[in-house]
XYZ file of C-alpha atoms in Angstrom:
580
model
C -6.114 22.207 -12.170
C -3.394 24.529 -10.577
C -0.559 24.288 -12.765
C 1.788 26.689 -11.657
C 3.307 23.450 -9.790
C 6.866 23.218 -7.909
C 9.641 22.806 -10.268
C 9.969 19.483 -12.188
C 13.349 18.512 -9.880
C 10.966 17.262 -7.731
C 9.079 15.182 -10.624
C 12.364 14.286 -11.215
C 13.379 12.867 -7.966
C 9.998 10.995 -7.718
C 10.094 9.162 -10.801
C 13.372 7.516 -9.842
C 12.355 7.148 -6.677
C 9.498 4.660 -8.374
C 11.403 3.365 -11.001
C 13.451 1.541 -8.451
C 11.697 -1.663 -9.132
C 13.529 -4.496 -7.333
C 12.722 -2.123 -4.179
C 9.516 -0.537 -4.998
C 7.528 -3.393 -6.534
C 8.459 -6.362 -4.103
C 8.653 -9.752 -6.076
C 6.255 -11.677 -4.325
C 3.727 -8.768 -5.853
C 5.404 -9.177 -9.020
C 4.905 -12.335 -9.258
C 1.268 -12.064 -8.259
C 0.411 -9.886 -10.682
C 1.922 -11.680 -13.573
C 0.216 -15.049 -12.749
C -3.088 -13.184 -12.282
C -2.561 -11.915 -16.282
C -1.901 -14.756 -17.678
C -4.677 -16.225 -15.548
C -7.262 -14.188 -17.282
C -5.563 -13.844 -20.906
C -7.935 -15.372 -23.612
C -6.933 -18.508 -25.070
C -7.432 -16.478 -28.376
C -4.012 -14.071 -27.199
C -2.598 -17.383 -25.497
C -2.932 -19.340 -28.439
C -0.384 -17.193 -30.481
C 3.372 -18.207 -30.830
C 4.623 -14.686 -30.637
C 3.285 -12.675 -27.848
C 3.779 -8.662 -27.639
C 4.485 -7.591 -23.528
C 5.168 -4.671 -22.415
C 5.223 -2.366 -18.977
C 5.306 0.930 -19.425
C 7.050 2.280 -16.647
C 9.934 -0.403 -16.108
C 12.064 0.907 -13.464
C 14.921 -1.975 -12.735
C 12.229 -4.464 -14.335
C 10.972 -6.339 -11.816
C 7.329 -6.594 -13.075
C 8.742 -7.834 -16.559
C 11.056 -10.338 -14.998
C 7.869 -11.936 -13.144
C 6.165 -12.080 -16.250
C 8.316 -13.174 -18.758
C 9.288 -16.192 -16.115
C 5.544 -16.545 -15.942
C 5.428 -16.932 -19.710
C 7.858 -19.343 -19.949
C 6.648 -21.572 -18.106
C 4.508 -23.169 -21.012
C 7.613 -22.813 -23.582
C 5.612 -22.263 -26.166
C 5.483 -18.447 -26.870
C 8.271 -16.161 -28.859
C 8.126 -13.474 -26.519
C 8.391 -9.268 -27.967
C 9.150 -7.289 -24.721
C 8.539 -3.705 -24.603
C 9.247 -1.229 -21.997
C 9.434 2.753 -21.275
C 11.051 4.599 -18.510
C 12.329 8.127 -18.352
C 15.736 6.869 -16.282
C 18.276 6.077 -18.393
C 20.198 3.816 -14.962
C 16.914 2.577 -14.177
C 16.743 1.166 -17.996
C 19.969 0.397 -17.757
C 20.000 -2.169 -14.466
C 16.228 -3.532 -16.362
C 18.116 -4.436 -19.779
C 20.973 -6.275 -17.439
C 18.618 -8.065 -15.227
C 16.367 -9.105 -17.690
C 18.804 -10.435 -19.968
C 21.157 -11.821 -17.337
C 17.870 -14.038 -16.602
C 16.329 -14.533 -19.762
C 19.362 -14.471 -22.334
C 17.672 -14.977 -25.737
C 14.945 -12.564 -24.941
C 13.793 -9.660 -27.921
C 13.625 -6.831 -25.862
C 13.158 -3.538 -26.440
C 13.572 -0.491 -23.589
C 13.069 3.275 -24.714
C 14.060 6.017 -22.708
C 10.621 7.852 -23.120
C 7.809 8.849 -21.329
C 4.818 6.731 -21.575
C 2.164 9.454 -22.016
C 3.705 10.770 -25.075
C 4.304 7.770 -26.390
C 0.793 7.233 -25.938
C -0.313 10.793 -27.481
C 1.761 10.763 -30.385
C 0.218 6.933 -31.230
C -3.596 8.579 -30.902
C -2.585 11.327 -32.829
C -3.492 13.483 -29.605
C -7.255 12.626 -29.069
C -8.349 12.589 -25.603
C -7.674 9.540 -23.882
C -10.954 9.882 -21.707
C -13.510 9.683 -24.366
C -14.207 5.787 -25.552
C -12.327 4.050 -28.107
C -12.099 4.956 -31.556
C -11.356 2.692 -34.855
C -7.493 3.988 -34.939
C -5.306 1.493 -34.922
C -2.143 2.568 -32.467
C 0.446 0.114 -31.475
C -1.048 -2.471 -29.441
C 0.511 -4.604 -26.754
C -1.317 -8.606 -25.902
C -0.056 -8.527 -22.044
C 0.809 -5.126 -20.142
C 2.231 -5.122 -16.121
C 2.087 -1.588 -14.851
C 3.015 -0.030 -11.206
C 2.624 3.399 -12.505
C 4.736 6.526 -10.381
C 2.681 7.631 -7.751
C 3.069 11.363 -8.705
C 0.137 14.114 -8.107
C 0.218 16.552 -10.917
C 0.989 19.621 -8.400
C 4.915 18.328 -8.682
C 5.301 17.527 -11.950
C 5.972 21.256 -13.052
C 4.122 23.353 -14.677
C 4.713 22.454 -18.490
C 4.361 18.789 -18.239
C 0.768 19.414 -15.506
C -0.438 21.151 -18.288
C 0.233 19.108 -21.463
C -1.652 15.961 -18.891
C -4.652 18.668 -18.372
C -5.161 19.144 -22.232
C -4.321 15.964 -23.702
C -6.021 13.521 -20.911
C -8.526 15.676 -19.271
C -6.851 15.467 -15.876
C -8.775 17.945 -13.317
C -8.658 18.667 -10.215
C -6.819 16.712 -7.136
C -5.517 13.824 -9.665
C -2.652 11.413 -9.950
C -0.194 10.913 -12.786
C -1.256 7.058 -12.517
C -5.021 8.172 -13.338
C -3.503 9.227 -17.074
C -1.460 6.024 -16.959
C -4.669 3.658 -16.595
C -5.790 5.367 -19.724
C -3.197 5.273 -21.647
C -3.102 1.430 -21.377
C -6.777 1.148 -22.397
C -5.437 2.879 -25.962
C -2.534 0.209 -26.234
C -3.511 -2.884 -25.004
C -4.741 -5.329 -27.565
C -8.941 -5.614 -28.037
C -8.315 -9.210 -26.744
C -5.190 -8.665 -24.516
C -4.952 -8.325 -20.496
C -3.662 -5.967 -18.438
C -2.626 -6.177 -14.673
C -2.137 -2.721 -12.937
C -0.768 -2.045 -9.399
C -2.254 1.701 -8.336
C -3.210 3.306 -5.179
C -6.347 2.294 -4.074
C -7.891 5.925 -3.053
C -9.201 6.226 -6.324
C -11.855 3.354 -5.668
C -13.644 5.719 -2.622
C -12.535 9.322 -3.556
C -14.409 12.289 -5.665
C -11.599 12.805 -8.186
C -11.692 9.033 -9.040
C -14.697 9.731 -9.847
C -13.955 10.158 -13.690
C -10.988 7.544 -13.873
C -13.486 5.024 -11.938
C -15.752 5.631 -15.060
C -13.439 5.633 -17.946
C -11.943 1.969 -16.592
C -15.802 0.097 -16.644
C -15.987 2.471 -20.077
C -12.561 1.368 -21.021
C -11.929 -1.950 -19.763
C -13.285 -5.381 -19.370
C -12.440 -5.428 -15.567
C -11.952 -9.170 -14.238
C -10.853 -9.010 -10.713
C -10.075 -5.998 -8.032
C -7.618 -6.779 -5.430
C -7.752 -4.287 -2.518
C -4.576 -4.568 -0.501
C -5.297 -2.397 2.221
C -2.682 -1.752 5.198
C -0.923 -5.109 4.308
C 2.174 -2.876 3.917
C 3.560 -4.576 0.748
C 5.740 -1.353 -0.166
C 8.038 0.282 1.901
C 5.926 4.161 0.941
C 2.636 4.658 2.697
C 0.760 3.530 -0.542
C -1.932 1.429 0.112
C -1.907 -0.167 -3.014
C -4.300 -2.250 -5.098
C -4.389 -4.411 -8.107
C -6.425 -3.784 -11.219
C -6.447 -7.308 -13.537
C -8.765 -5.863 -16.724
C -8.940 -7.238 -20.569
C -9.415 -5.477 -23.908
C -12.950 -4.602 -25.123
C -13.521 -7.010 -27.562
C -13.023 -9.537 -24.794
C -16.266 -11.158 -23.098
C -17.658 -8.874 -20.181
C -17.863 -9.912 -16.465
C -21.276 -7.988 -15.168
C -20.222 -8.999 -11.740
C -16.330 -8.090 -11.522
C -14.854 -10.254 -8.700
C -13.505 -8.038 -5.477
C -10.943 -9.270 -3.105
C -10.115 -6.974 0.127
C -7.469 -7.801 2.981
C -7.248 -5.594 5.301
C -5.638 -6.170 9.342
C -8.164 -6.484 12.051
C -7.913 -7.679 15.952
C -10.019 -10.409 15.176
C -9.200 -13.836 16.609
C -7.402 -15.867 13.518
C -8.664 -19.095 12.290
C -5.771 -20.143 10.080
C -1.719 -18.892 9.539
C -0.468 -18.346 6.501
C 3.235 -17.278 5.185
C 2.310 -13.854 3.706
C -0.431 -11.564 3.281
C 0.158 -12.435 -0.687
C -0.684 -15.803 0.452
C -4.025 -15.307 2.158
C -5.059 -13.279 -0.979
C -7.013 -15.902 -2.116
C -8.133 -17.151 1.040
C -11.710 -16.123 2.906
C -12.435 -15.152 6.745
C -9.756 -13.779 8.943
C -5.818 -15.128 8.660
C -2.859 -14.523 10.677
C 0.633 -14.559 8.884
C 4.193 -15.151 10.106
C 5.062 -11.827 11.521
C 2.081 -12.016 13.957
C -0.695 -9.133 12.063
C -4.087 -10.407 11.375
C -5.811 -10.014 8.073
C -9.700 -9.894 7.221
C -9.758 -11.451 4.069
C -13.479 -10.980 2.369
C -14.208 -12.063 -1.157
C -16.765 -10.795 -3.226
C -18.195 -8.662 -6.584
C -17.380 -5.060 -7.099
C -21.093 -3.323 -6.262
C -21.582 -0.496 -9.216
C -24.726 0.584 -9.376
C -25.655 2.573 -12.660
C -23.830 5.517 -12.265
C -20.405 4.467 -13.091
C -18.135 6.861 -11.775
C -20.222 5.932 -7.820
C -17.850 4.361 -5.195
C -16.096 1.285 -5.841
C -16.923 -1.041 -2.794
C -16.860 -4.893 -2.453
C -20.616 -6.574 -2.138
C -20.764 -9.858 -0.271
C -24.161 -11.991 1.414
C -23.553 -10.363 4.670
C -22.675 -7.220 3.908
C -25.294 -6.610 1.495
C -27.366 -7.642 4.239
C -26.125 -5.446 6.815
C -26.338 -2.607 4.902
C -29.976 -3.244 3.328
C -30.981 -3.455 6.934
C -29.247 -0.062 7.983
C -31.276 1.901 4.174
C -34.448 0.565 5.696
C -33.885 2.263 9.268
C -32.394 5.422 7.880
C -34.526 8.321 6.810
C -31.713 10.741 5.408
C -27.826 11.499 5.527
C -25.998 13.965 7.196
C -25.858 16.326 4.030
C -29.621 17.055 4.775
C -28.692 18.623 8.038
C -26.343 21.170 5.955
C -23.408 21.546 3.686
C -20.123 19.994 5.186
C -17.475 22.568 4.799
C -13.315 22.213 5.563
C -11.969 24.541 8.511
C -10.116 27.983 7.465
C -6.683 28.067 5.337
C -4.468 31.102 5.699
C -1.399 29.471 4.126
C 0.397 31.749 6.447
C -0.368 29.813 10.011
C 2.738 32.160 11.174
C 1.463 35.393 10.856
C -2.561 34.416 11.314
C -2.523 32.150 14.291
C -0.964 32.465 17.532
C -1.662 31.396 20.901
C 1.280 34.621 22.576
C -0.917 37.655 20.734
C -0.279 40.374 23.886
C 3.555 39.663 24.004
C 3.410 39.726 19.967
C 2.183 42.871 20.111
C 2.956 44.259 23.331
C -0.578 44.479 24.305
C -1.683 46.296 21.239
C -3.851 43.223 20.338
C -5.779 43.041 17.254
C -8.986 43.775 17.120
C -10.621 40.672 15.449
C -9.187 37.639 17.201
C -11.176 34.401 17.364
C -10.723 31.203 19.359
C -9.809 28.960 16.964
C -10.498 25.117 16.881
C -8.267 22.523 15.414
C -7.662 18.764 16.193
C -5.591 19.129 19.088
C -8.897 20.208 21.445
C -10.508 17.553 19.867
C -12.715 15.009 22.364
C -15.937 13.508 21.393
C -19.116 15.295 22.044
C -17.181 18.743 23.923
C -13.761 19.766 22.710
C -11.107 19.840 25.729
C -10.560 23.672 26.899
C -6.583 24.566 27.097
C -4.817 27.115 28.805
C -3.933 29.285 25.683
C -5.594 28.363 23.287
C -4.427 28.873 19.830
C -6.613 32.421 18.381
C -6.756 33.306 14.780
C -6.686 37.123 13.376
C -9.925 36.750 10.952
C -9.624 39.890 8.414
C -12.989 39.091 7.211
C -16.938 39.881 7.449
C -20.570 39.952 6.267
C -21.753 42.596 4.387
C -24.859 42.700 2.608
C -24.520 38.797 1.709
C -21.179 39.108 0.979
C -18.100 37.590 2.013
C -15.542 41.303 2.552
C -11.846 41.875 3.859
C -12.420 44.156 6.493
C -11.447 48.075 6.374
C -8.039 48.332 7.873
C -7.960 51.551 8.725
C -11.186 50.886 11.290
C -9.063 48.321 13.300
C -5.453 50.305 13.859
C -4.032 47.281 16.031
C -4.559 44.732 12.989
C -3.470 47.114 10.752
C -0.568 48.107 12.776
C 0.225 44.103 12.638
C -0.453 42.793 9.446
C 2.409 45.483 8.055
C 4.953 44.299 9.680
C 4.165 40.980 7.626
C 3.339 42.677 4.631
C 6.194 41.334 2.132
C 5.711 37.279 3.229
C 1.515 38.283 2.607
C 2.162 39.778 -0.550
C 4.296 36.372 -1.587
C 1.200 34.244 -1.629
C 0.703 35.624 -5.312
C -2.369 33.299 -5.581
C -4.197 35.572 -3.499
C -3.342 38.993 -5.183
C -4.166 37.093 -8.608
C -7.711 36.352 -7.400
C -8.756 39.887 -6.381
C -8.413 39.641 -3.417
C -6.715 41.621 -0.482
C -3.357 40.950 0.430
C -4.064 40.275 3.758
C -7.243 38.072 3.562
C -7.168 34.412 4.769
C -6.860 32.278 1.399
C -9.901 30.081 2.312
C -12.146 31.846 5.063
C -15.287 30.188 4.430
C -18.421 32.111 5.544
C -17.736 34.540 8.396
C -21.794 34.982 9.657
C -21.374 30.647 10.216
C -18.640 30.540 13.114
C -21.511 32.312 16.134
C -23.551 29.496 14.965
C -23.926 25.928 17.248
C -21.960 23.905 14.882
C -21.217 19.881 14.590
C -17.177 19.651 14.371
C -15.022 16.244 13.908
C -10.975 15.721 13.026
C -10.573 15.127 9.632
C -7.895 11.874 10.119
C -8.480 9.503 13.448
C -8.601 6.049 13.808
C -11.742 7.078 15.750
C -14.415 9.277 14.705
C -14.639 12.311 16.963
C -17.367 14.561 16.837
C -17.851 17.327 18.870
C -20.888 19.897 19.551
C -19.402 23.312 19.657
C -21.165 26.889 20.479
C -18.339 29.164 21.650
C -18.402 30.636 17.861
C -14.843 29.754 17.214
C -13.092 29.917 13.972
C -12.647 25.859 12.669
C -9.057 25.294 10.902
C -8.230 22.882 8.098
C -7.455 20.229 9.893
C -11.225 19.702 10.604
C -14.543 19.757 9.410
C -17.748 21.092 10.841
C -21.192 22.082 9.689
C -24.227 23.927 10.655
C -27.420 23.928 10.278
C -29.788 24.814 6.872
C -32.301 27.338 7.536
C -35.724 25.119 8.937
C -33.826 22.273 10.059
C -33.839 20.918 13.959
C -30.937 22.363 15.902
C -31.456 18.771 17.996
C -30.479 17.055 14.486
C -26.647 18.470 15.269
C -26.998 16.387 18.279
C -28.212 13.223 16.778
C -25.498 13.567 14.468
C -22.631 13.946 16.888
C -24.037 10.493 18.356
C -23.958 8.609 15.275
C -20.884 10.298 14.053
C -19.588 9.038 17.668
C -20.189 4.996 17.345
C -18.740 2.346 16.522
C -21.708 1.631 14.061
C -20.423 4.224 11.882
C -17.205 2.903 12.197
C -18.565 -0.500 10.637
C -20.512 1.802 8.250
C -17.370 3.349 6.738
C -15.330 -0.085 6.391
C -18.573 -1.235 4.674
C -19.162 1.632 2.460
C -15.709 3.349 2.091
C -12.716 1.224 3.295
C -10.427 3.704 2.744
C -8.108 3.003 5.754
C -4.716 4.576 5.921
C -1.863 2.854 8.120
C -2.640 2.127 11.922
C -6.295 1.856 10.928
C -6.676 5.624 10.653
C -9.799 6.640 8.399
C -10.524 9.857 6.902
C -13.286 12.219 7.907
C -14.004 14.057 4.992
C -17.331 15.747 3.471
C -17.587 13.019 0.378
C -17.663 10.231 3.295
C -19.500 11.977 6.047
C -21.961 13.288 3.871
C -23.334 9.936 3.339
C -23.248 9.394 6.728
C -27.120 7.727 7.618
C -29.428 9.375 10.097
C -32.329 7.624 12.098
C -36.084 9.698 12.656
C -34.822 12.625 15.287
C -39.030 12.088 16.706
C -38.512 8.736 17.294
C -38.426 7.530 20.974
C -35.110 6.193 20.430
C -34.182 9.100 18.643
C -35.381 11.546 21.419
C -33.603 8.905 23.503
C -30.552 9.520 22.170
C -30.572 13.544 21.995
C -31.581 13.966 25.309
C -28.704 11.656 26.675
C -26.388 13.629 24.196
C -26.822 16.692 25.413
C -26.277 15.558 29.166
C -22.979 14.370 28.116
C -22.225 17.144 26.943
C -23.127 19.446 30.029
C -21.238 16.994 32.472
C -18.415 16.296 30.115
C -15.418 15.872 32.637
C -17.813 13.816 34.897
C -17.181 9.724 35.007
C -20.811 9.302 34.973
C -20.640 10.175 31.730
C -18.350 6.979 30.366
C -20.933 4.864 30.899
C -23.926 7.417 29.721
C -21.731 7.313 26.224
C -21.697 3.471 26.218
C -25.245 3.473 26.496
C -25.870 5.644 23.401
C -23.838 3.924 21.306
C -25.694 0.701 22.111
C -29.123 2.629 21.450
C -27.354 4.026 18.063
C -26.893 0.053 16.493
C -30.299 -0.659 17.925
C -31.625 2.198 15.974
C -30.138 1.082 12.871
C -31.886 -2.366 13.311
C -28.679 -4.010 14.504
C -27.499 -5.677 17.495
C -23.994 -3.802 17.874
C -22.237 -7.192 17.171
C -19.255 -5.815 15.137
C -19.392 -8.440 11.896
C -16.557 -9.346 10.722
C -16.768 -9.379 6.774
């Protein structure tokens, strides 16, 4: 985990950014999220007259003002509430509110942080290993929205004290740390409803917190929210409603997803809170369109795997696409991000003569990012952008190459020398001051390589051999040694359809605003592949590749229709897009 993080200011500024609750946390959420709790508290925590709540990052108190009015609705509980925020105003406008509303209330608001509360009740044991016989502090009901905070802006002290005490690695969230943390304070028989991000359900560094919740938890329901832009950030937030361990276990946790769609609607509703709990596709009154699917929570026995929701007809579908598969895309060859310089200023230009009045340096490369992007052959540009690639091959080796062989770059790169020299990072890990901080393998660019855009709300997939330099806003791979060049081909096909766009809602779903999806190597990866000896399969190459050598022709529209009609049909699927 990098530590040496921007200075906590910004950690700062974040944290009351969240801890705006009446904003931040809209009521009609609130509210959701408390009646779901109380939903699935055991009548054994129900049954008690006084009831311990708490959330433990309160902001203006918005989540504990939906759930103490939830509570009270029986009037039969004494109610302890508890909360923590590091914003004294924040606390301040919470304690107000709350007992504006609810005047005889016992509450109790620390100005603290939550993790160390949480550390100092454990007596510092990791929070990620299972739980113990200690006996901390325990809460019957906790409502969370933890701060949405990655540990890169946190500053450097309080990154590290999260990487020792909670075993944080990697590219992690603060709220990660948070969802354990409640595991070690909520009541063996209590309930907890938590509103995080939903990217930790589909990515690799949820991998672990995906794994300590089943470990941790007795999860009851999942609510995906999807784009159904409930907060004004661009969070796309879920809902997490779990119980203590000693509570009994669901096998088959219940999954709800909602996400928007340009399907025809079938029934309007007020809100998209509303059509939470309905099935099928729902319009609501502002006009969007919701798929609303309800389901289980598929796990299969590796616990940290992808968190996906399992209904009839997906199941089906998918089944159907396993038995017509015969590999993935990471059997053609290890997906790898473009080049980083973390000085685009000084590496990449698309003026290099009048830079250097015509003294240009010697080892210039086309480089390829998203904005030459076009499915199956990337656009050509009049100037296209070129990088200044300091490195080679040698002997199996990965070197900065010898300045003084290559006066021109030389002559160059000093004249930048100082703002180099600033990327300390680089100096710290051996390496030359003027090397590219992520180069990735210098022998790989001259080979035919299979490129797409890392973020598009299509896929695009392109075929390129002009041995240009990919940057980081893509992806591309080549070939392992022994496999097919003609499997690059197949791949740019299926990476091309909209079958793998129904592939990646079904497996993935992780959707950002305006439908855009992320490319990345732990999706694509898993990408399927059909037999490349097939007669479809040669079907579909051959067509591929005359695409590609007639690319600005109009023949070729329809020529791309056609393959991604032979693509479903290869899968065992009619190209019907379901809608789940």
């Amino acid at each position: 985990m990098n530590t040496s993080a921007l200075p906590a200011p910004r950690y700062k500024e974040v944290t009351r950014k969240k801890s705006e609750g009446a904003t931040f946390t809209p009521k009609d959420l609130s509210d959701f999220v408390a009646k779901n709790i109380v939903i699935a508290a055991q009548n054994e925590v129900m049954s008690k007259k006084k009831l311990r709540i708490l959330d433990p990052a309160v902001g203006e108190g918005e989540l504990l003002l939906s759930l103490i009015g939830e509570l009270h609705k029986s009037k039969k509980h004494e109610l302890e509430v508890f909360g923590f925020d590091q914003d004294k105003e924040s606390l301040s406008i919470a304690k107000s509110r709350i007992e504006k509303k609810f005047p005889n209330i016992n509450l109790k608001l620390e100005n603290i942080d939550f993790l160390d509360f949480v550390i100092s009740e454990t007596g510092q044991k990791t929070l990620w290993c299972a739980s113990d016989n200690s006996t901390p502090t325990s809460y019957d009901l906790i409502i969370a929205n933890p701060p949405y905070v990655r540990t890169q802006i946190m500053g450097a002290d309080k990154a590290r004290k999260l990487s020792q005490n909670f075993n944080l690695t990697g590219r992690v969230d603060l709220y990660y740390a948070f969802i354990l943390g409640i595991s070690k304070v909520l009541d063996p028989k209590g309930t907890t409803g938590i509103i995080v991000s939903n990217r930790f359900m589909t990515t690799k560094s949820g991998g672990s917190v995906r794994k300590a919740i089943l470990n941790q938890f007795n999860l009851n329901h999942i609510y995906d929210l999807g784009d159904t832009k409930l907060f004004d950030v661009a969070v796309l937030p879920s809902v997490l409603i779990a119980s203590g361990t000693e509570t009994p276990k669901s096998l088959e946790p219940k999954f709800t997803s909602i996400y928007e769609t340009t399907a025809e609607s079938v029934q309007k509703l007020e809100s998209p809170i509303e059509a939470i709990n309905k099935e099928g596709i729902v319009s609501v009154n502002d006009g969007r369109v919701f798929e609303v699917q309800q389901g289980i929570l598929d796990v299969n026995k590796n616990l940290s795997s992808v968190w996906r929701i399992h209904t009839k007809s997906n199941g089906t579908w998918l089944s159907t696409v396993r038995k017509n598969s015969i590999g993935s895309f990471r059997d053609i060859g290890k997906i790898r991000v473009g080049v980083k310089t973390c000085a685009d200023k000084v590496f990449i230009r698309s003026d290099w003569n009048n830079e250097t009045s015509g003294n240009i340096p010697e080892v210039l490369c086309p480089l390829i990012t998203h904005h030459i992007a076009r499915r199956y052959k990337s656009l050509s540009i009049e100037n296209q952008l070129q990088i200044l690639y300091p490195h080679k091959m040698l002997n199996g080796k990965r070197k900065a190459i010898d300045l003084e062989k290559v006066p021109n770059t030389k002559k160059y790169l000093a004249k930048y020398r100082q703002e180099l020299e600033s990327r300390k990072y680089v100096i710290e890990a051996g390496r030359e001051w003027y090397e590219i901080w992520v180069p990735q393998d210098p022998s790989a660019w001259k080979k035919t390589k299979l490129i797409f855009r890392d973020i598009s709300a299509e896929p695009t997939f392109w075929v390129d051999e002009s041995g240009g330099v990919v940057n980081g806003d893509c992806y591309w791979l080549t070939c392992n040694n022994g496999v097919n060049l003609d499997m690059l081909w197949l791949a740019a096909a299926i990476g091309n359809s909209t079958f793998i766009e129904e592939y990646y809602d079904h497996m993935f779903k992780n959707k950002l605003y305006a439908g855009r999806r992320r490319f990345i190597t732990q999706y694509v990866e898993k990408f399927p592949l059909i037999d490349p000896d097939s007669n479809i399969g040669q079907d579909i190459i051959r067509l591929v590749k005359e695409v590609y050598s007639s690319i600005d022709s109009q023949e070729t529209v329809g020529i791309q229709e056609e393959i991604d009609g032979m693509v479903w049909r290869a899968f065992g699927l009619s190209g019907k897009k379901v809608y789940r």
